[in-house]
Amino acid sequence: MPTIMPAETHRHERTWMSFPTEGYVLGNTKESRSEAIRMWSSVANAIVKYEPVSMVVDPALESVAKDVLDDGVTTHPFPLNDCWMRDSGPTFVIDHGTNGATTLKAVDWVFNGWGQQEWSAWDKDALLARHVAEEAGVGVIDSSYVFEGGGFHVDGEGTAILTETVALDPHRNPGRTREDIERELHRTLGVNKVIWLPRGLTRDYGEFGTRGHVDIVTCMPQPGVVLFHDQRNPDHPDYQVSRDIERVLSQARDARGRQLTVVPIPAPAQGFEDDGTPTDFSYINHYAANGAVIACTFNDPNDDQAMTVLSQAYPGRTVVPISSKPLFDRGGGIHCITQQQPALSE
């Protein structure tokens, strides 16, 4: 086991985030700007009650960030295009050296704006992972593969869940096969078993989507257990997506040969925008911090039931609900804007 990405529930040294930058996230109005800044800072200020938080901030917004962030949040100036640390930042892993030494390292994936999206710029964000590794004082594992942290989920024991439409996206990894992807995840993350889902949620294939990130459809709160986004409205296009995901997960075994315990978490009841566009609101996109689960809520009839499922899935952790519709309106959720730096030991 030379290199392994620990489960998100492994003790963290800290959480890394990026502060909102000028562009579509902040928007063109005073109200939109305030809403985005309030959203990102509320997540950071909730997490810092449980563990240290490091916030990368574009130098143009340093004074704004310091006005809204808790004094416990450490800021790091660095030029940014965007503010989705899970995707443009590094993936931290624990390296078990042949000499017996255990060190923390950071995987620097190629970042190309979620598969070269026309609306995305990534010249600055492509440099972010290496900068974060330097700030964290850890070595870098280079990869020639395009991956974002929202595109995979691991259990820390050798299992990963992916969607085919992200990992095999021709705008990300052209010409590469399942076997190629699995070999690279074994090399970088210590993955021995990949569970392949066919796709992600419908809204995620729109103009500003990621083409199927896994972290809004399923996650493993503990080894052998998997939560999945259960769309229960037969009129919603994600109803069949949920059925397909449930089927694949129910038939899968993890890296240790265990049949997974598959636990549904209801999709929010508000499944459509006013114009009939399907939403991708999801309780799956939460973040497991030290002693807490920072959870998305939507002022929705299913909020309470979802918080109960999360509380049962993460025994011993406090569920901290944060109203997250402004995040999803901008293309992601709480998990998308956070990235854990694991501690070297539990």
mmCIF file with all atom_site columns, N, CA, C and O in Angstrom, residues 201-204 231 235-238 270-281:
data_model
loop_
_atom_site.group_PDB
_atom_site.id
_atom_site.type_symbol
_atom_site.label_atom_id
_atom_site.label_alt_id
_atom_site.label_comp_id
_atom_site.label_asym_id
_atom_site.label_entity_id
_atom_site.label_seq_id
_atom_site.pdbx_PDB_ins_code
_atom_site.Cartn_x
_atom_site.Cartn_y
_atom_site.Cartn_z
_atom_site.occupancy
_atom_site.B_iso_or_equiv
_atom_site.pdbx_formal_charge
_atom_site.auth_seq_id
_atom_site.auth_comp_id
_atom_site.auth_asym_id
_atom_site.auth_atom_id
_atom_site.pdbx_PDB_model_num
ATOM 1  N N  . LEU A 1 201 ? -26.441 13.305 -12.843 1.00 0.00 ? 201 LEU A N  1
ATOM 2  C CA . LEU A 1 201 ? -27.776 13.881 -12.870 1.00 0.00 ? 201 LEU A CA 1
ATOM 3  C C  . LEU A 1 201 ? -27.996 14.715 -14.136 1.00 0.00 ? 201 LEU A C  1
ATOM 4  O O  . LEU A 1 201 ? -27.073 15.320 -14.686 1.00 0.00 ? 201 LEU A O  1
ATOM 5  N N  . THR A 1 202 ? -29.239 14.772 -14.575 1.00 0.00 ? 202 THR A N  1
ATOM 6  C CA . THR A 1 202 ? -29.581 15.385 -15.857 1.00 0.00 ? 202 THR A CA 1
ATOM 7  C C  . THR A 1 202 ? -29.116 16.827 -15.968 1.00 0.00 ? 202 THR A C  1
ATOM 8  O O  . THR A 1 202 ? -28.526 17.236 -16.979 1.00 0.00 ? 202 THR A O  1
ATOM 9  N N  . ARG A 1 203 ? -29.360 17.630 -14.937 1.00 0.00 ? 203 ARG A N  1
ATOM 10 C CA . ARG A 1 203 ? -29.009 19.058 -14.991 1.00 0.00 ? 203 ARG A CA 1
ATOM 11 C C  . ARG A 1 203 ? -27.504 19.251 -15.197 1.00 0.00 ? 203 ARG A C  1
ATOM 12 O O  . ARG A 1 203 ? -27.069 20.259 -15.768 1.00 0.00 ? 203 ARG A O  1
ATOM 13 N N  . ASP A 1 204 ? -26.721 18.278 -14.771 1.00 0.00 ? 204 ASP A N  1
ATOM 14 C CA . ASP A 1 204 ? -25.265 18.392 -14.848 1.00 0.00 ? 204 ASP A CA 1
ATOM 15 C C  . ASP A 1 204 ? -24.741 18.261 -16.275 1.00 0.00 ? 204 ASP A C  1
ATOM 16 O O  . ASP A 1 204 ? -23.540 18.396 -16.517 1.00 0.00 ? 204 ASP A O  1
ATOM 17 N N  . GLN A 1 231 ? -34.156 10.050 -6.545  1.00 0.00 ? 231 GLN A N  1
ATOM 18 C CA . GLN A 1 231 ? -35.227 10.864 -7.115  1.00 0.00 ? 231 GLN A CA 1
ATOM 19 C C  . GLN A 1 231 ? -36.483 10.001 -7.191  1.00 0.00 ? 231 GLN A C  1
ATOM 20 O O  . GLN A 1 231 ? -36.517 9.008  -7.910  1.00 0.00 ? 231 GLN A O  1
ATOM 21 N N  . ASP A 1 235 ? -41.906 11.598 -12.825 1.00 0.00 ? 235 ASP A N  1
ATOM 22 C CA . ASP A 1 235 ? -41.935 12.570 -13.912 1.00 0.00 ? 235 ASP A CA 1
ATOM 23 C C  . ASP A 1 235 ? -40.612 13.324 -14.063 1.00 0.00 ? 235 ASP A C  1
ATOM 24 O O  . ASP A 1 235 ? -40.460 14.114 -14.999 1.00 0.00 ? 235 ASP A O  1
ATOM 25 N N  . HIS A 1 236 ? -39.695 13.116 -13.172 1.00 0.00 ? 236 HIS A N  1
ATOM 26 C CA . HIS A 1 236 ? -38.402 13.796 -13.218 1.00 0.00 ? 236 HIS A CA 1
ATOM 27 C C  . HIS A 1 236 ? -37.422 12.946 -14.036 1.00 0.00 ? 236 HIS A C  1
ATOM 28 O O  . HIS A 1 236 ? -37.382 11.721 -13.888 1.00 0.00 ? 236 HIS A O  1
ATOM 29 N N  . PRO A 1 237 ? -36.619 13.569 -14.910 1.00 0.00 ? 237 PRO A N  1
ATOM 30 C CA . PRO A 1 237 ? -35.686 12.766 -15.715 1.00 0.00 ? 237 PRO A CA 1
ATOM 31 C C  . PRO A 1 237 ? -34.649 12.020 -14.881 1.00 0.00 ? 237 PRO A C  1
ATOM 32 O O  . PRO A 1 237 ? -34.076 11.035 -15.368 1.00 0.00 ? 237 PRO A O  1
ATOM 33 N N  . ASP A 1 238 ? -34.406 12.443 -13.662 1.00 0.00 ? 238 ASP A N  1
ATOM 34 C CA . ASP A 1 238 ? -33.449 11.733 -12.818 1.00 0.00 ? 238 ASP A CA 1
ATOM 35 C C  . ASP A 1 238 ? -34.053 10.519 -12.109 1.00 0.00 ? 238 ASP A C  1
ATOM 36 O O  . ASP A 1 238 ? -33.340 9.789  -11.419 1.00 0.00 ? 238 ASP A O  1
ATOM 37 N N  . GLN A 1 270 ? -38.413 19.783 -4.469  1.00 0.00 ? 270 GLN A N  1
ATOM 38 C CA . GLN A 1 270 ? -38.474 20.827 -5.502  1.00 0.00 ? 270 GLN A CA 1
ATOM 39 C C  . GLN A 1 270 ? -37.549 20.440 -6.655  1.00 0.00 ? 270 GLN A C  1
ATOM 40 O O  . GLN A 1 270 ? -36.422 20.893 -6.764  1.00 0.00 ? 270 GLN A O  1
ATOM 41 N N  . GLY A 1 271 ? -38.066 19.617 -7.540  1.00 0.00 ? 271 GLY A N  1
ATOM 42 C CA . GLY A 1 271 ? -37.246 19.025 -8.583  1.00 0.00 ? 271 GLY A CA 1
ATOM 43 C C  . GLY A 1 271 ? -37.162 19.821 -9.870  1.00 0.00 ? 271 GLY A C  1
ATOM 44 O O  . GLY A 1 271 ? -36.409 19.442 -10.774 1.00 0.00 ? 271 GLY A O  1
ATOM 45 N N  . PHE A 1 272 ? -37.938 20.925 -9.973  1.00 0.00 ? 272 PHE A N  1
ATOM 46 C CA . PHE A 1 272 ? -37.955 21.695 -11.215 1.00 0.00 ? 272 PHE A CA 1
ATOM 47 C C  . PHE A 1 272 ? -37.903 23.183 -10.910 1.00 0.00 ? 272 PHE A C  1
ATOM 48 O O  . PHE A 1 272 ? -38.455 23.644 -9.906  1.00 0.00 ? 272 PHE A O  1
ATOM 49 N N  . GLU A 1 273 ? -37.236 23.927 -11.788 1.00 0.00 ? 273 GLU A N  1
ATOM 50 C CA . GLU A 1 273 ? -37.292 25.382 -11.725 1.00 0.00 ? 273 GLU A CA 1
ATOM 51 C C  . GLU A 1 273 ? -38.658 25.852 -12.220 1.00 0.00 ? 273 GLU A C  1
ATOM 52 O O  . GLU A 1 273 ? -39.450 25.078 -12.762 1.00 0.00 ? 273 GLU A O  1
ATOM 53 N N  . ASP A 1 274 ? -38.933 27.140 -12.051 1.00 0.00 ? 274 ASP A N  1
ATOM 54 C CA . ASP A 1 274 ? -40.224 27.681 -12.481 1.00 0.00 ? 274 ASP A CA 1
ATOM 55 C C  . ASP A 1 274 ? -40.459 27.513 -13.980 1.00 0.00 ? 274 ASP A C  1
ATOM 56 O O  . ASP A 1 274 ? -41.607 27.408 -14.429 1.00 0.00 ? 274 ASP A O  1
ATOM 57 N N  . ASP A 1 275 ? -39.365 27.468 -14.760 1.00 0.00 ? 275 ASP A N  1
ATOM 58 C CA . ASP A 1 275 ? -39.516 27.313 -16.213 1.00 0.00 ? 275 ASP A CA 1
ATOM 59 C C  . ASP A 1 275 ? -39.561 25.853 -16.659 1.00 0.00 ? 275 ASP A C  1
ATOM 60 O O  . ASP A 1 275 ? -39.558 25.556 -17.855 1.00 0.00 ? 275 ASP A O  1
ATOM 61 N N  . GLY A 1 276 ? -39.593 24.932 -15.691 1.00 0.00 ? 276 GLY A N  1
ATOM 62 C CA . GLY A 1 276 ? -39.659 23.514 -16.007 1.00 0.00 ? 276 GLY A CA 1
ATOM 63 C C  . GLY A 1 276 ? -38.329 22.818 -16.131 1.00 0.00 ? 276 GLY A C  1
ATOM 64 O O  . GLY A 1 276 ? -38.279 21.595 -16.331 1.00 0.00 ? 276 GLY A O  1
ATOM 65 N N  . THR A 1 277 ? -37.224 23.559 -16.003 1.00 0.00 ? 277 THR A N  1
ATOM 66 C CA . THR A 1 277 ? -35.895 22.947 -16.064 1.00 0.00 ? 277 THR A CA 1
ATOM 67 C C  . THR A 1 277 ? -35.669 22.088 -14.827 1.00 0.00 ? 277 THR A C  1
ATOM 68 O O  . THR A 1 277 ? -35.913 22.541 -13.702 1.00 0.00 ? 277 THR A O  1
ATOM 69 N N  . PRO A 1 278 ? -35.198 20.841 -14.981 1.00 0.00 ? 278 PRO A N  1
ATOM 70 C CA . PRO A 1 278 ? -34.949 20.014 -13.792 1.00 0.00 ? 278 PRO A CA 1
ATOM 71 C C  . PRO A 1 278 ? -33.793 20.558 -12.971 1.00 0.00 ? 278 PRO A C  1
ATOM 72 O O  . PRO A 1 278 ? -32.804 21.059 -13.516 1.00 0.00 ? 278 PRO A O  1
ATOM 73 N N  . THR A 1 279 ? -33.920 20.503 -11.666 1.00 0.00 ? 279 THR A N  1
ATOM 74 C CA . THR A 1 279 ? -32.829 20.916 -10.780 1.00 0.00 ? 279 THR A CA 1
ATOM 75 C C  . THR A 1 279 ? -31.901 19.732 -10.521 1.00 0.00 ? 279 THR A C  1
ATOM 76 O O  . THR A 1 279 ? -32.240 18.577 -10.802 1.00 0.00 ? 279 THR A O  1
ATOM 77 N N  . ASP A 1 280 ? -30.709 20.047 -9.980  1.00 0.00 ? 280 ASP A N  1
ATOM 78 C CA . ASP A 1 280 ? -29.826 18.973 -9.497  1.00 0.00 ? 280 ASP A CA 1
ATOM 79 C C  . ASP A 1 280 ? -29.541 19.162 -8.007  1.00 0.00 ? 280 ASP A C  1
ATOM 80 O O  . ASP A 1 280 ? -28.509 18.741 -7.512  1.00 0.00 ? 280 ASP A O  1
ATOM 81 N N  . PHE A 1 281 ? -30.479 19.793 -7.276  1.00 0.00 ? 281 PHE A N  1
ATOM 82 C CA . PHE A 1 281 ? -30.314 19.922 -5.829  1.00 0.00 ? 281 PHE A CA 1
ATOM 83 C C  . PHE A 1 281 ? -30.099 18.532 -5.231  1.00 0.00 ? 281 PHE A C  1
ATOM 84 O O  . PHE A 1 281 ? -30.803 17.579 -5.566  1.00 0.00 ? 281 PHE A O  1
#
